């Protein structure tokens, strides 16, 4: 068991001011995996004070120093890849192969790509008689989720370091361990004390104090829409900048001329990645009404063949939910599927043939619900589990209307007979990113959503810009 007693504040490992702890459970077994400190408001105050003290020097650091720090952290993550992949497979339930490539691999990619972007970013621009400069916004409060603990930390900490900001990170209580590893790595780099601080603890205590702290200049949260609304409310009192990456209920449109085999394969991949615990998961599959029988047959074959089990087993496709709370939330959604909808695969109930030691794990059967009405809860609410809802449409106009008829707008996908047709459809969707004919995630492209899916963008140059303030220096006009 990983029993941690200290927080990382001001470049030192220090005990919490309180004596509470948080139990971290292994998703596949429900057994105790680790303990971390339950931080307090006083711990947040200490971390913010350390970040504020470090900001003056770090904000004036050279681009070369920032690039060096980012690449050192990336190298440190690579050195500990096997350890980190196992941690997140056990905390989150991500199958181990995906944990290596996505959970760890994306985190490494973000730190390295932000170093590359910074090297190619001009922080000064002459415009007439003005010199326009970009400066770090200040102290960043980063509140990260449990589904991608390392990647989402990287998406906030890497641009903060690049912009000359300092950061206090509150990791999720469900999956906090990767954040402690990042702190251990940062402690071996040239990063000055106080530039990165880690305070674990409950969202209602540590998260709220961080979001409302008067010395925090930017709050960046990835989480549920309700959590985003609360953070926005708390931060508003201090008139501070907020970036929010929230929920989604994304649509995958299969156009009438699409290659059905390729489209359904891509749709299954887009829905079930990380056991469906992905905000961008394309969990609404929109297909032509006259092809529904064919689609259903293919889904039964593909999803029905998914292997469920221990995420540390290389042969497993679907692991458990990250927590019992999430497992029960998914099962509640499945129990409330309305009459008229059809379970093609899975549904409520226990997973069959699990090993005895996995009987207490947080598993859900991979599920396909077909003949779904877009007004039903299963089509409108973020389930955040291995559940695909299948809807039919009559014509592309109808498909676009159904896709856009959502409170969310984070992601989406279009599969058509050619890229131009798919792009034409995608241009009509009110969502932050769209996969075209199986196009994969790009860590250098802006990431964020419309409507209740959030505010602002992460990743790439757009994500870096969120961490800058812009200053205009008005120069005296030169005499002719």
Tab-separated table of C-alpha atoms in Angstrom:
chain	number	residue	atom	x	y	z
A	1	UNK	CA	0.000	0.000	0.000
A	2	UNK	CA	1.203	3.504	-0.855
A	3	UNK	CA	0.784	5.370	2.420
A	4	UNK	CA	1.521	9.051	1.910
A	5	UNK	CA	1.685	11.418	4.849
A	6	UNK	CA	2.862	14.664	3.270
A	7	UNK	CA	1.862	17.332	0.767
A	8	UNK	CA	4.245	19.052	-1.648
A	9	UNK	CA	4.390	22.753	-0.806
A	10	UNK	CA	7.142	25.267	-1.548
A	11	UNK	CA	9.534	22.625	-2.832
A	12	UNK	CA	9.269	20.533	0.348
A	13	UNK	CA	7.296	17.518	1.556
A	14	UNK	CA	5.340	18.758	4.576
A	15	UNK	CA	2.625	17.249	6.777
A	16	UNK	CA	-0.924	18.537	6.445
A	17	UNK	CA	-2.147	20.900	9.122
A	18	UNK	CA	-4.974	18.418	9.709
A	19	UNK	CA	-4.880	14.747	10.622
A	20	UNK	CA	-7.470	13.431	8.150
A	21	UNK	CA	-6.675	10.940	5.405
A	22	UNK	CA	-8.318	9.791	2.171
A	23	UNK	CA	-8.521	6.117	1.257
A	24	UNK	CA	-7.747	5.347	-2.383
A	25	UNK	CA	-9.362	2.081	-3.522
A	26	UNK	CA	-8.296	-0.259	-6.287
A	27	UNK	CA	-11.056	-0.138	-8.895
A	28	UNK	CA	-10.864	-3.820	-9.843
A	29	UNK	CA	-11.027	-5.208	-6.307
A	30	UNK	CA	-12.443	-2.489	-4.076
A	31	UNK	CA	-9.471	-3.030	-1.756
A	32	UNK	CA	-7.370	-0.329	-0.139
A	33	UNK	CA	-4.637	0.807	-2.538
A	34	UNK	CA	-3.246	3.927	-0.865
A	35	UNK	CA	-3.831	6.711	1.611
A	36	UNK	CA	-3.150	10.384	1.066
A	37	UNK	CA	-3.584	13.409	3.342
A	38	UNK	CA	-6.955	15.116	3.476
A	39	UNK	CA	-5.671	18.656	3.115
A	40	UNK	CA	-7.220	21.666	4.806
A	41	UNK	CA	-7.909	25.280	3.977
A	42	UNK	CA	-4.725	26.150	5.869
A	43	UNK	CA	-2.747	23.838	3.577
A	44	UNK	CA	-4.209	25.632	0.558
A	45	UNK	CA	-3.242	28.981	2.058
A	46	UNK	CA	0.329	27.757	2.570
A	47	UNK	CA	0.539	26.395	-0.974
A	48	UNK	CA	-0.849	29.575	-2.517
A	49	UNK	CA	1.578	31.666	-0.448
A	50	UNK	CA	4.461	29.515	-1.734
A	51	UNK	CA	3.225	29.882	-5.299
A	52	UNK	CA	2.845	33.639	-4.902
A	53	UNK	CA	6.353	33.959	-3.469
A	54	UNK	CA	7.802	31.969	-6.366
A	55	UNK	CA	5.886	33.832	-9.064
A	56	UNK	CA	8.041	36.959	-9.135
A	57	UNK	CA	11.234	35.106	-10.041
A	58	UNK	CA	9.632	32.451	-12.257
A	59	UNK	CA	7.621	35.012	-14.246
A	60	UNK	CA	10.926	36.624	-15.238
A	61	UNK	CA	12.638	33.338	-16.116
A	62	UNK	CA	13.960	32.781	-19.612
A	63	UNK	CA	12.162	30.717	-22.228
A	64	UNK	CA	15.167	28.389	-22.193
A	65	UNK	CA	14.742	27.709	-18.459
A	66	UNK	CA	11.049	26.986	-18.861
A	67	UNK	CA	11.657	24.689	-21.817
A	68	UNK	CA	14.306	22.827	-19.844
A	69	UNK	CA	11.928	22.292	-16.916
A	70	UNK	CA	9.151	21.007	-19.169
A	71	UNK	CA	11.438	18.530	-20.917
A	72	UNK	CA	12.939	17.357	-17.630
A	73	UNK	CA	9.470	16.545	-16.309
A	74	UNK	CA	8.614	14.707	-19.538
A	75	UNK	CA	11.811	12.666	-19.266
A	76	UNK	CA	11.018	11.875	-15.645
A	77	UNK	CA	7.572	10.603	-16.615
A	78	UNK	CA	9.118	8.334	-19.246
A	79	UNK	CA	11.533	6.941	-16.660
A	80	UNK	CA	8.580	6.028	-14.436
A	81	UNK	CA	6.193	4.935	-17.199
A	82	UNK	CA	5.630	1.385	-15.939
A	83	UNK	CA	4.919	2.570	-12.398
A	84	UNK	CA	2.532	5.314	-13.525
A	85	UNK	CA	0.686	3.039	-15.946
A	86	UNK	CA	0.073	0.510	-13.184
A	87	UNK	CA	-1.023	3.218	-10.745
A	88	UNK	CA	-3.700	4.520	-13.108
A	89	UNK	CA	-4.788	1.047	-14.195
A	90	UNK	CA	-5.404	0.289	-10.525
A	91	UNK	CA	-6.890	3.680	-9.525
A	92	UNK	CA	-9.024	4.383	-12.594
A	93	UNK	CA	-9.514	0.897	-14.074
A	94	UNK	CA	-7.925	1.765	-17.427
A	95	UNK	CA	-6.711	-1.409	-19.202
A	96	UNK	CA	-2.941	-1.488	-18.859
A	97	UNK	CA	-2.077	-1.118	-22.548
A	98	UNK	CA	-4.248	2.003	-22.771
A	99	UNK	CA	-2.822	3.228	-19.488
A	100	UNK	CA	0.667	3.185	-20.983
A	101	UNK	CA	-0.245	4.846	-24.278
A	102	UNK	CA	-2.989	7.232	-23.175
A	103	UNK	CA	-2.766	7.854	-19.445
A	104	UNK	CA	1.046	8.151	-19.413
A	105	UNK	CA	1.778	8.741	-23.092
A	106	UNK	CA	-0.496	11.766	-23.393
A	107	UNK	CA	0.964	13.325	-20.267
A	108	UNK	CA	4.469	13.033	-21.719
A	109	UNK	CA	3.264	14.409	-25.047
A	110	UNK	CA	1.693	17.482	-23.432
A	111	UNK	CA	4.841	18.459	-21.522
A	112	UNK	CA	7.016	17.993	-24.608
A	113	UNK	CA	4.638	19.691	-27.012
A	114	UNK	CA	4.280	22.700	-24.713
A	115	UNK	CA	8.072	23.066	-24.677
A	116	UNK	CA	8.097	22.995	-28.483
A	117	UNK	CA	5.223	25.487	-28.702
A	118	UNK	CA	6.907	27.891	-26.294
A	119	UNK	CA	10.115	27.855	-28.325
A	120	UNK	CA	8.103	28.947	-31.361
A	121	UNK	CA	5.913	31.521	-29.598
A	122	UNK	CA	6.720	35.212	-29.751
A	123	UNK	CA	6.005	36.924	-26.433
A	124	UNK	CA	6.419	40.393	-27.923
A	125	UNK	CA	4.903	42.125	-30.957
A	126	UNK	CA	5.433	45.671	-32.252
A	127	UNK	CA	2.151	47.210	-33.406
A	128	UNK	CA	2.504	50.827	-34.540
A	129	UNK	CA	3.770	52.805	-31.564
A	130	UNK	CA	2.900	50.018	-29.117
A	131	UNK	CA	4.906	47.065	-27.872
A	132	UNK	CA	2.490	44.221	-27.060
A	133	UNK	CA	3.867	41.732	-24.544
A	134	UNK	CA	2.523	38.506	-23.033
A	135	UNK	CA	3.102	37.928	-19.327
A	136	UNK	CA	2.132	35.071	-17.047
A	137	UNK	CA	-1.282	35.540	-15.473
A	138	UNK	CA	-0.020	34.663	-11.973
A	139	UNK	CA	-0.922	31.890	-9.550
A	140	UNK	CA	-2.972	29.068	-11.063
A	141	UNK	CA	-5.356	26.856	-9.108
A	142	UNK	CA	-5.636	23.561	-11.013
A	143	UNK	CA	-8.422	21.153	-10.069
A	144	UNK	CA	-8.002	17.859	-11.894
A	145	UNK	CA	-10.359	14.875	-12.434
A	146	UNK	CA	-10.090	11.157	-11.727
A	147	UNK	CA	-10.566	9.768	-15.239
A	148	UNK	CA	-7.278	11.047	-16.747
A	149	UNK	CA	-5.257	12.075	-13.667
A	150	UNK	CA	-1.881	12.629	-15.343
A	151	UNK	CA	-2.976	13.929	-18.733
A	152	UNK	CA	-5.306	16.528	-17.231
A	153	UNK	CA	-2.649	17.624	-14.758
A	154	UNK	CA	-0.230	18.042	-17.666
A	155	UNK	CA	-2.819	20.033	-19.638
A	156	UNK	CA	-2.852	22.617	-16.834
A	157	UNK	CA	0.626	22.509	-15.311
A	158	UNK	CA	2.600	22.426	-18.584
A	159	UNK	CA	1.156	25.666	-20.023
A	160	UNK	CA	1.379	27.299	-16.608
A	161	UNK	CA	5.104	26.535	-16.425
A	162	UNK	CA	5.547	27.671	-20.039
A	163	UNK	CA	3.790	30.981	-19.390
A	164	UNK	CA	5.858	31.737	-16.271
A	165	UNK	CA	3.000	30.983	-13.867
A	166	UNK	CA	3.075	29.053	-10.610
A	167	UNK	CA	0.513	26.377	-9.740
A	168	UNK	CA	-1.327	24.731	-6.884
A	169	UNK	CA	-2.843	21.399	-7.961
A	170	UNK	CA	-5.755	19.709	-6.211
A	171	UNK	CA	-5.969	16.178	-7.624
A	172	UNK	CA	-9.111	14.060	-7.445
A	173	UNK	CA	-9.541	12.114	-4.225
A	174	UNK	CA	-10.434	9.029	-6.290
A	175	UNK	CA	-7.150	9.004	-8.231
A	176	UNK	CA	-4.557	11.324	-6.642
A	177	UNK	CA	-1.388	9.223	-6.862
A	178	UNK	CA	-0.048	10.359	-10.243
A	179	UNK	CA	0.068	13.953	-8.962
A	180	UNK	CA	2.398	12.900	-6.156
A	181	UNK	CA	4.682	11.184	-8.660
A	182	UNK	CA	4.787	14.373	-10.763
A	183	UNK	CA	5.782	16.307	-7.632
A	184	UNK	CA	8.574	13.811	-6.959
A	185	UNK	CA	9.810	14.266	-10.525
A	186	UNK	CA	9.564	18.066	-10.366
A	187	UNK	CA	11.577	17.989	-7.152
A	188	UNK	CA	14.537	16.567	-9.107
A	189	UNK	CA	14.427	19.214	-11.854
A	190	UNK	CA	15.607	22.804	-12.075
A	191	UNK	CA	12.091	24.020	-11.250
A	192	UNK	CA	12.359	26.535	-8.367
A	193	UNK	CA	10.532	25.790	-5.084
A	194	UNK	CA	6.904	26.929	-5.119
A	195	UNK	CA	6.399	26.785	-8.876
A	196	UNK	CA	4.476	23.500	-8.448
A	197	UNK	CA	2.531	22.571	-5.313
A	198	UNK	CA	0.248	19.578	-4.630
A	199	UNK	CA	-2.544	19.600	-2.043
A	200	UNK	CA	-4.820	16.559	-1.929
A	201	UNK	CA	-8.206	16.831	-0.255
A	202	UNK	CA	-11.946	17.018	-0.629
A	203	UNK	CA	-13.386	19.236	-3.350
A	204	UNK	CA	-15.802	20.935	-0.980
A	205	UNK	CA	-12.942	21.974	1.249
A	206	UNK	CA	-9.649	22.187	-0.653
A	207	UNK	CA	-11.224	22.853	-4.065
A	208	UNK	CA	-13.515	25.600	-2.826
A	209	UNK	CA	-10.737	27.339	-0.918
A	210	UNK	CA	-8.479	27.186	-3.962
A	211	UNK	CA	-11.172	28.511	-6.314
A	212	UNK	CA	-12.030	31.383	-4.017
A	213	UNK	CA	-8.562	32.252	-2.763
A	214	UNK	CA	-7.819	35.965	-3.249
A	215	UNK	CA	-4.229	35.272	-4.345
A	216	UNK	CA	-5.197	32.820	-7.102
A	217	UNK	CA	-5.412	34.542	-10.487
A	218	UNK	CA	-6.713	31.706	-12.681
A	219	UNK	CA	-8.753	28.630	-11.792
A	220	UNK	CA	-8.678	25.751	-14.255
A	221	UNK	CA	-11.040	22.852	-13.579
A	222	UNK	CA	-11.780	19.648	-15.418
A	223	UNK	CA	-14.816	17.883	-14.023
A	224	UNK	CA	-18.571	17.636	-14.068
A	225	UNK	CA	-20.805	20.455	-15.239
A	226	UNK	CA	-22.154	20.878	-11.707
A	227	UNK	CA	-18.619	21.185	-10.333
A	228	UNK	CA	-17.797	23.725	-13.034
A	229	UNK	CA	-20.844	25.806	-12.149
A	230	UNK	CA	-19.818	25.828	-8.487
A	231	UNK	CA	-16.197	26.763	-9.209
A	232	UNK	CA	-17.358	29.540	-11.531
A	233	UNK	CA	-19.650	30.860	-8.818
A	234	UNK	CA	-16.951	30.815	-6.143
A	235	UNK	CA	-14.294	32.334	-8.425
A	236	UNK	CA	-16.610	35.093	-9.635
A	237	UNK	CA	-16.467	36.829	-6.265
A	238	UNK	CA	-12.783	37.523	-6.872
A	239	UNK	CA	-13.248	38.531	-10.550
A	240	UNK	CA	-10.659	35.940	-11.570
A	241	UNK	CA	-10.264	34.090	-14.826
A	242	UNK	CA	-11.790	30.618	-15.059
A	243	UNK	CA	-11.278	27.866	-17.620
A	244	UNK	CA	-13.634	24.904	-17.447
A	245	UNK	CA	-13.495	21.595	-19.303
A	246	UNK	CA	-16.722	19.845	-18.393
A	247	UNK	CA	-19.098	17.125	-19.547
A	248	UNK	CA	-20.221	15.843	-22.912
A	249	UNK	CA	-22.825	13.733	-24.677
A	250	UNK	CA	-21.202	13.588	-28.063
A	251	UNK	CA	-22.775	12.337	-31.279
A	252	UNK	CA	-21.195	10.044	-33.863
A	253	UNK	CA	-22.971	10.546	-37.205
A	254	UNK	CA	-22.762	7.678	-39.680
A	255	UNK	CA	-23.611	9.239	-43.058
A	256	UNK	CA	-25.722	7.241	-45.551
A	257	UNK	CA	-22.733	6.642	-47.846
A	258	UNK	CA	-20.305	5.577	-45.093
A	259	UNK	CA	-18.396	2.317	-45.055
A	260	UNK	CA	-20.432	0.714	-42.284
A	261	UNK	CA	-17.767	-1.700	-41.064
A	262	UNK	CA	-15.176	1.051	-40.698
A	263	UNK	CA	-17.684	3.485	-39.193
A	264	UNK	CA	-18.998	1.128	-36.509
A	265	UNK	CA	-15.487	0.034	-35.598
A	266	UNK	CA	-14.516	3.681	-35.092
A	267	UNK	CA	-17.735	4.373	-33.167
A	268	UNK	CA	-17.073	1.527	-30.722
A	269	UNK	CA	-13.511	2.743	-30.213
A	270	UNK	CA	-14.746	6.287	-29.573
A	271	UNK	CA	-17.360	5.221	-27.047
A	272	UNK	CA	-15.596	2.631	-24.916
A	273	UNK	CA	-12.107	4.105	-24.506
A	274	UNK	CA	-11.099	4.165	-20.816
A	275	UNK	CA	-14.200	2.051	-20.072
A	276	UNK	CA	-16.409	4.915	-21.276
A	277	UNK	CA	-14.993	7.210	-18.589
A	278	UNK	CA	-14.097	9.915	-21.101
A	279	UNK	CA	-15.765	13.304	-21.474
A	280	UNK	CA	-15.273	13.245	-25.250
A	281	UNK	CA	-16.691	9.729	-25.663
A	282	UNK	CA	-19.057	9.542	-28.644
A	283	UNK	CA	-21.884	7.919	-26.718
A	284	UNK	CA	-24.732	8.760	-29.134
A	285	UNK	CA	-24.506	6.800	-32.386
A	286	UNK	CA	-26.699	8.319	-35.121
A	287	UNK	CA	-27.408	6.005	-38.065
A	288	UNK	CA	-29.732	6.085	-41.093
A	289	UNK	CA	-33.092	4.551	-40.210
A	290	UNK	CA	-32.932	2.188	-43.171
A	291	UNK	CA	-29.622	0.698	-41.958
A	292	UNK	CA	-30.482	0.134	-38.298
A	293	UNK	CA	-30.752	-3.667	-38.546
A	294	UNK	CA	-27.327	-3.925	-40.140
A	295	UNK	CA	-25.819	-1.555	-37.566
A	296	UNK	CA	-27.300	-3.482	-34.666
A	297	UNK	CA	-25.866	-6.755	-35.945
A	298	UNK	CA	-22.380	-5.264	-36.186
A	299	UNK	CA	-22.618	-3.743	-32.709
A	300	UNK	CA	-23.625	-7.063	-31.175
A	301	UNK	CA	-20.573	-8.663	-32.769
A	302	UNK	CA	-18.099	-5.941	-31.803
A	303	UNK	CA	-19.255	-4.973	-28.321
A	304	UNK	CA	-20.336	-8.474	-27.407
A	305	UNK	CA	-16.794	-9.719	-27.989
A	306	UNK	CA	-15.199	-7.196	-25.593
A	307	UNK	CA	-13.315	-8.860	-22.726
A	308	UNK	CA	-14.127	-7.506	-19.260
A	309	UNK	CA	-11.784	-8.059	-16.342
A	310	UNK	CA	-8.635	-7.091	-14.465
A	311	UNK	CA	-7.148	-3.966	-16.074
A	312	UNK	CA	-3.657	-5.283	-15.342
A	313	UNK	CA	-4.329	-8.179	-17.749
A	314	UNK	CA	-2.982	-7.287	-21.208
A	315	UNK	CA	-5.869	-9.150	-22.898
A	316	UNK	CA	-8.650	-7.151	-21.216
A	317	UNK	CA	-10.603	-4.582	-23.261
A	318	UNK	CA	-12.890	-3.135	-20.568
A	319	UNK	CA	-11.952	-2.614	-16.936
A	320	UNK	CA	-14.012	-1.422	-13.963
A	321	UNK	CA	-15.412	1.972	-13.131
A	322	UNK	CA	-13.046	4.069	-11.011
A	323	UNK	CA	-15.255	3.997	-7.933
A	324	UNK	CA	-18.316	2.362	-6.454
A	325	UNK	CA	-20.097	5.712	-6.699
A	326	UNK	CA	-19.494	5.800	-10.455
A	327	UNK	CA	-20.506	2.155	-10.860
A	328	UNK	CA	-23.818	2.799	-9.098
A	329	UNK	CA	-24.414	5.939	-11.147
A	330	UNK	CA	-24.020	4.000	-14.412
A	331	UNK	CA	-26.242	1.160	-13.187
A	332	UNK	CA	-28.922	3.670	-12.192
A	333	UNK	CA	-28.940	5.062	-15.735
A	334	UNK	CA	-29.316	1.552	-17.144
A	335	UNK	CA	-32.159	0.715	-14.770
A	336	UNK	CA	-34.086	3.759	-15.991
A	337	UNK	CA	-33.869	3.112	-19.742
A	338	UNK	CA	-37.410	3.754	-21.050
A	339	UNK	CA	-39.721	1.220	-22.615
A	340	UNK	CA	-39.223	0.960	-26.369
A	341	UNK	CA	-35.448	1.029	-26.153
A	342	UNK	CA	-33.694	-2.304	-26.668
A	343	UNK	CA	-30.638	-3.699	-24.901
A	344	UNK	CA	-28.570	-5.303	-27.655
A	345	UNK	CA	-25.613	-6.066	-25.409
A	346	UNK	CA	-25.114	-5.858	-21.649
A	347	UNK	CA	-27.536	-3.859	-19.551
A	348	UNK	CA	-28.019	-3.759	-15.780
A	349	UNK	CA	-26.732	-6.745	-13.842
A	350	UNK	CA	-23.443	-8.269	-12.762
A	351	UNK	CA	-20.549	-9.057	-15.064
A	352	UNK	CA	-20.246	-12.803	-15.613
A	353	UNK	CA	-17.148	-14.959	-15.090
A	354	UNK	CA	-15.076	-12.554	-13.009
A	355	UNK	CA	-12.315	-14.028	-10.858
A	356	UNK	CA	-13.144	-14.287	-7.176
A	357	UNK	CA	-10.802	-11.449	-6.232
A	358	UNK	CA	-12.612	-9.152	-8.692
A	359	UNK	CA	-16.072	-9.798	-7.229
A	360	UNK	CA	-15.864	-6.626	-5.134
A	361	UNK	CA	-14.609	-4.506	-8.020
A	362	UNK	CA	-16.620	-1.730	-9.621
A	363	UNK	CA	-17.518	-3.428	-12.901
A	364	UNK	CA	-20.324	-2.640	-15.364
A	365	UNK	CA	-21.276	-4.711	-18.379
A	366	UNK	CA	-20.401	-3.069	-21.742
A	367	UNK	CA	-23.810	-2.019	-23.007
A	368	UNK	CA	-25.532	-1.014	-26.233
A	369	UNK	CA	-29.040	0.462	-26.006
A	370	UNK	CA	-30.744	0.809	-29.393
A	371	UNK	CA	-33.910	2.445	-30.743
A	372	UNK	CA	-33.375	5.338	-28.336
A	373	UNK	CA	-35.299	8.624	-28.478
A	374	UNK	CA	-33.079	11.704	-28.185
A	375	UNK	CA	-35.423	13.130	-25.543
A	376	UNK	CA	-34.751	10.243	-23.147
A	377	UNK	CA	-32.296	10.563	-20.257
A	378	UNK	CA	-29.974	7.890	-21.654
A	379	UNK	CA	-29.493	10.086	-24.737
A	380	UNK	CA	-29.201	13.402	-22.921
A	381	UNK	CA	-27.313	12.771	-19.677
A	382	UNK	CA	-23.618	11.984	-19.393
A	383	UNK	CA	-23.488	8.364	-18.225
A	384	UNK	CA	-19.672	8.212	-18.031
A	385	UNK	CA	-19.462	4.474	-18.423
A	386	UNK	CA	-19.346	1.784	-21.151
A	387	UNK	CA	-22.767	2.591	-22.568
A	388	UNK	CA	-23.622	3.395	-26.200
A	389	UNK	CA	-27.045	4.787	-27.186
A	390	UNK	CA	-28.117	4.179	-30.806
A	391	UNK	CA	-30.524	6.588	-32.510
A	392	UNK	CA	-31.883	6.706	-36.052
A	393	UNK	CA	-32.337	9.672	-38.362
A	394	UNK	CA	-34.052	10.478	-41.652
A	395	UNK	CA	-31.656	12.531	-43.784
A	396	UNK	CA	-28.551	14.495	-42.861
A	397	UNK	CA	-30.501	17.588	-41.803
A	398	UNK	CA	-32.280	15.445	-39.217
A	399	UNK	CA	-28.952	13.950	-38.076
A	400	UNK	CA	-27.433	17.406	-37.554
A	401	UNK	CA	-30.508	18.565	-35.640
A	402	UNK	CA	-30.340	15.537	-33.334
A	403	UNK	CA	-26.592	15.945	-32.780
A	404	UNK	CA	-27.002	19.624	-31.871
A	405	UNK	CA	-30.044	18.972	-29.664
A	406	UNK	CA	-27.954	18.605	-26.514
A	407	UNK	CA	-26.971	20.662	-23.497
A	408	UNK	CA	-23.375	19.757	-24.314
A	409	UNK	CA	-20.948	20.484	-27.134
A	410	UNK	CA	-17.570	18.990	-26.353
A	411	UNK	CA	-16.886	16.459	-29.078
A	412	UNK	CA	-18.355	14.541	-31.986
A	413	UNK	CA	-17.570	12.446	-35.024
A	414	UNK	CA	-18.710	12.121	-38.629
A	415	UNK	CA	-18.058	9.101	-40.837
A	416	UNK	CA	-18.938	9.533	-44.527
A	417	UNK	CA	-17.956	8.200	-47.934
A	418	UNK	CA	-15.238	10.846	-48.323
A	419	UNK	CA	-13.543	13.478	-46.176
A	420	UNK	CA	-15.124	16.473	-47.916
A	421	UNK	CA	-18.631	15.173	-47.227
A	422	UNK	CA	-17.772	14.470	-43.601
A	423	UNK	CA	-16.206	17.929	-43.163
A	424	UNK	CA	-19.283	19.608	-44.646
A	425	UNK	CA	-21.460	17.865	-42.065
A	426	UNK	CA	-19.017	18.583	-39.241
A	427	UNK	CA	-19.073	22.321	-39.995
A	428	UNK	CA	-22.742	22.338	-38.967
A	429	UNK	CA	-22.149	20.799	-35.542
A	430	UNK	CA	-22.037	22.985	-32.437
A	431	UNK	CA	-19.177	21.255	-30.693
A	432	UNK	CA	-15.535	21.879	-29.862
A	433	UNK	CA	-13.887	19.071	-31.847
A	434	UNK	CA	-15.044	16.566	-34.444
A	435	UNK	CA	-13.329	13.391	-35.634
A	436	UNK	CA	-13.492	13.079	-39.424
A	437	UNK	CA	-13.611	9.521	-40.794
A	438	UNK	CA	-11.748	8.091	-37.830
A	439	UNK	CA	-9.340	10.994	-37.286
A	440	UNK	CA	-7.499	10.609	-33.978
A	441	UNK	CA	-6.970	13.005	-31.075
A	442	UNK	CA	-4.331	15.695	-31.665
A	443	UNK	CA	-2.622	16.956	-28.517
A	444	UNK	CA	-1.543	20.185	-30.281
A	445	UNK	CA	-5.066	21.188	-31.338
A	446	UNK	CA	-7.317	23.327	-29.104
A	447	UNK	CA	-9.511	21.287	-26.778
A	448	UNK	CA	-12.715	22.558	-25.191
A	449	UNK	CA	-16.435	22.859	-25.688
A	450	UNK	CA	-19.604	24.795	-26.372
A	451	UNK	CA	-22.601	25.297	-24.075
A	452	UNK	CA	-22.421	23.349	-20.782
A	453	UNK	CA	-19.231	21.611	-21.890
A	454	UNK	CA	-17.104	24.465	-20.665
A	455	UNK	CA	-15.275	27.746	-21.101
A	456	UNK	CA	-11.883	28.284	-22.731
A	457	UNK	CA	-9.484	25.914	-24.474
A	458	UNK	CA	-6.660	23.611	-23.433
A	459	UNK	CA	-3.672	22.239	-25.381
A	460	UNK	CA	-1.594	23.722	-28.184
A	461	UNK	CA	-0.956	27.447	-28.643
A	462	UNK	CA	-4.603	28.214	-27.779
A	463	UNK	CA	-4.226	26.464	-24.447
A	464	UNK	CA	-0.998	28.307	-23.689
A	465	UNK	CA	-2.673	31.657	-24.413
A	466	UNK	CA	-5.151	31.067	-21.566
A	467	UNK	CA	-2.247	31.477	-19.104
A	468	UNK	CA	-1.078	34.852	-20.391
A	469	UNK	CA	-2.196	38.387	-19.769
A	470	UNK	CA	-1.578	40.877	-22.593
A	471	UNK	CA	0.087	44.233	-21.861
A	472	UNK	CA	0.374	47.184	-24.228
A	473	UNK	CA	3.429	49.406	-23.789
A	474	UNK	CA	2.659	52.732	-25.482
A	475	UNK	CA	5.953	54.036	-26.847
A	476	UNK	CA	6.674	57.677	-27.687
A	477	UNK	CA	6.308	58.505	-31.357
A	478	UNK	CA	9.653	59.181	-32.970
A	479	UNK	CA	10.191	62.557	-34.547
A	480	UNK	CA	10.301	62.496	-38.344
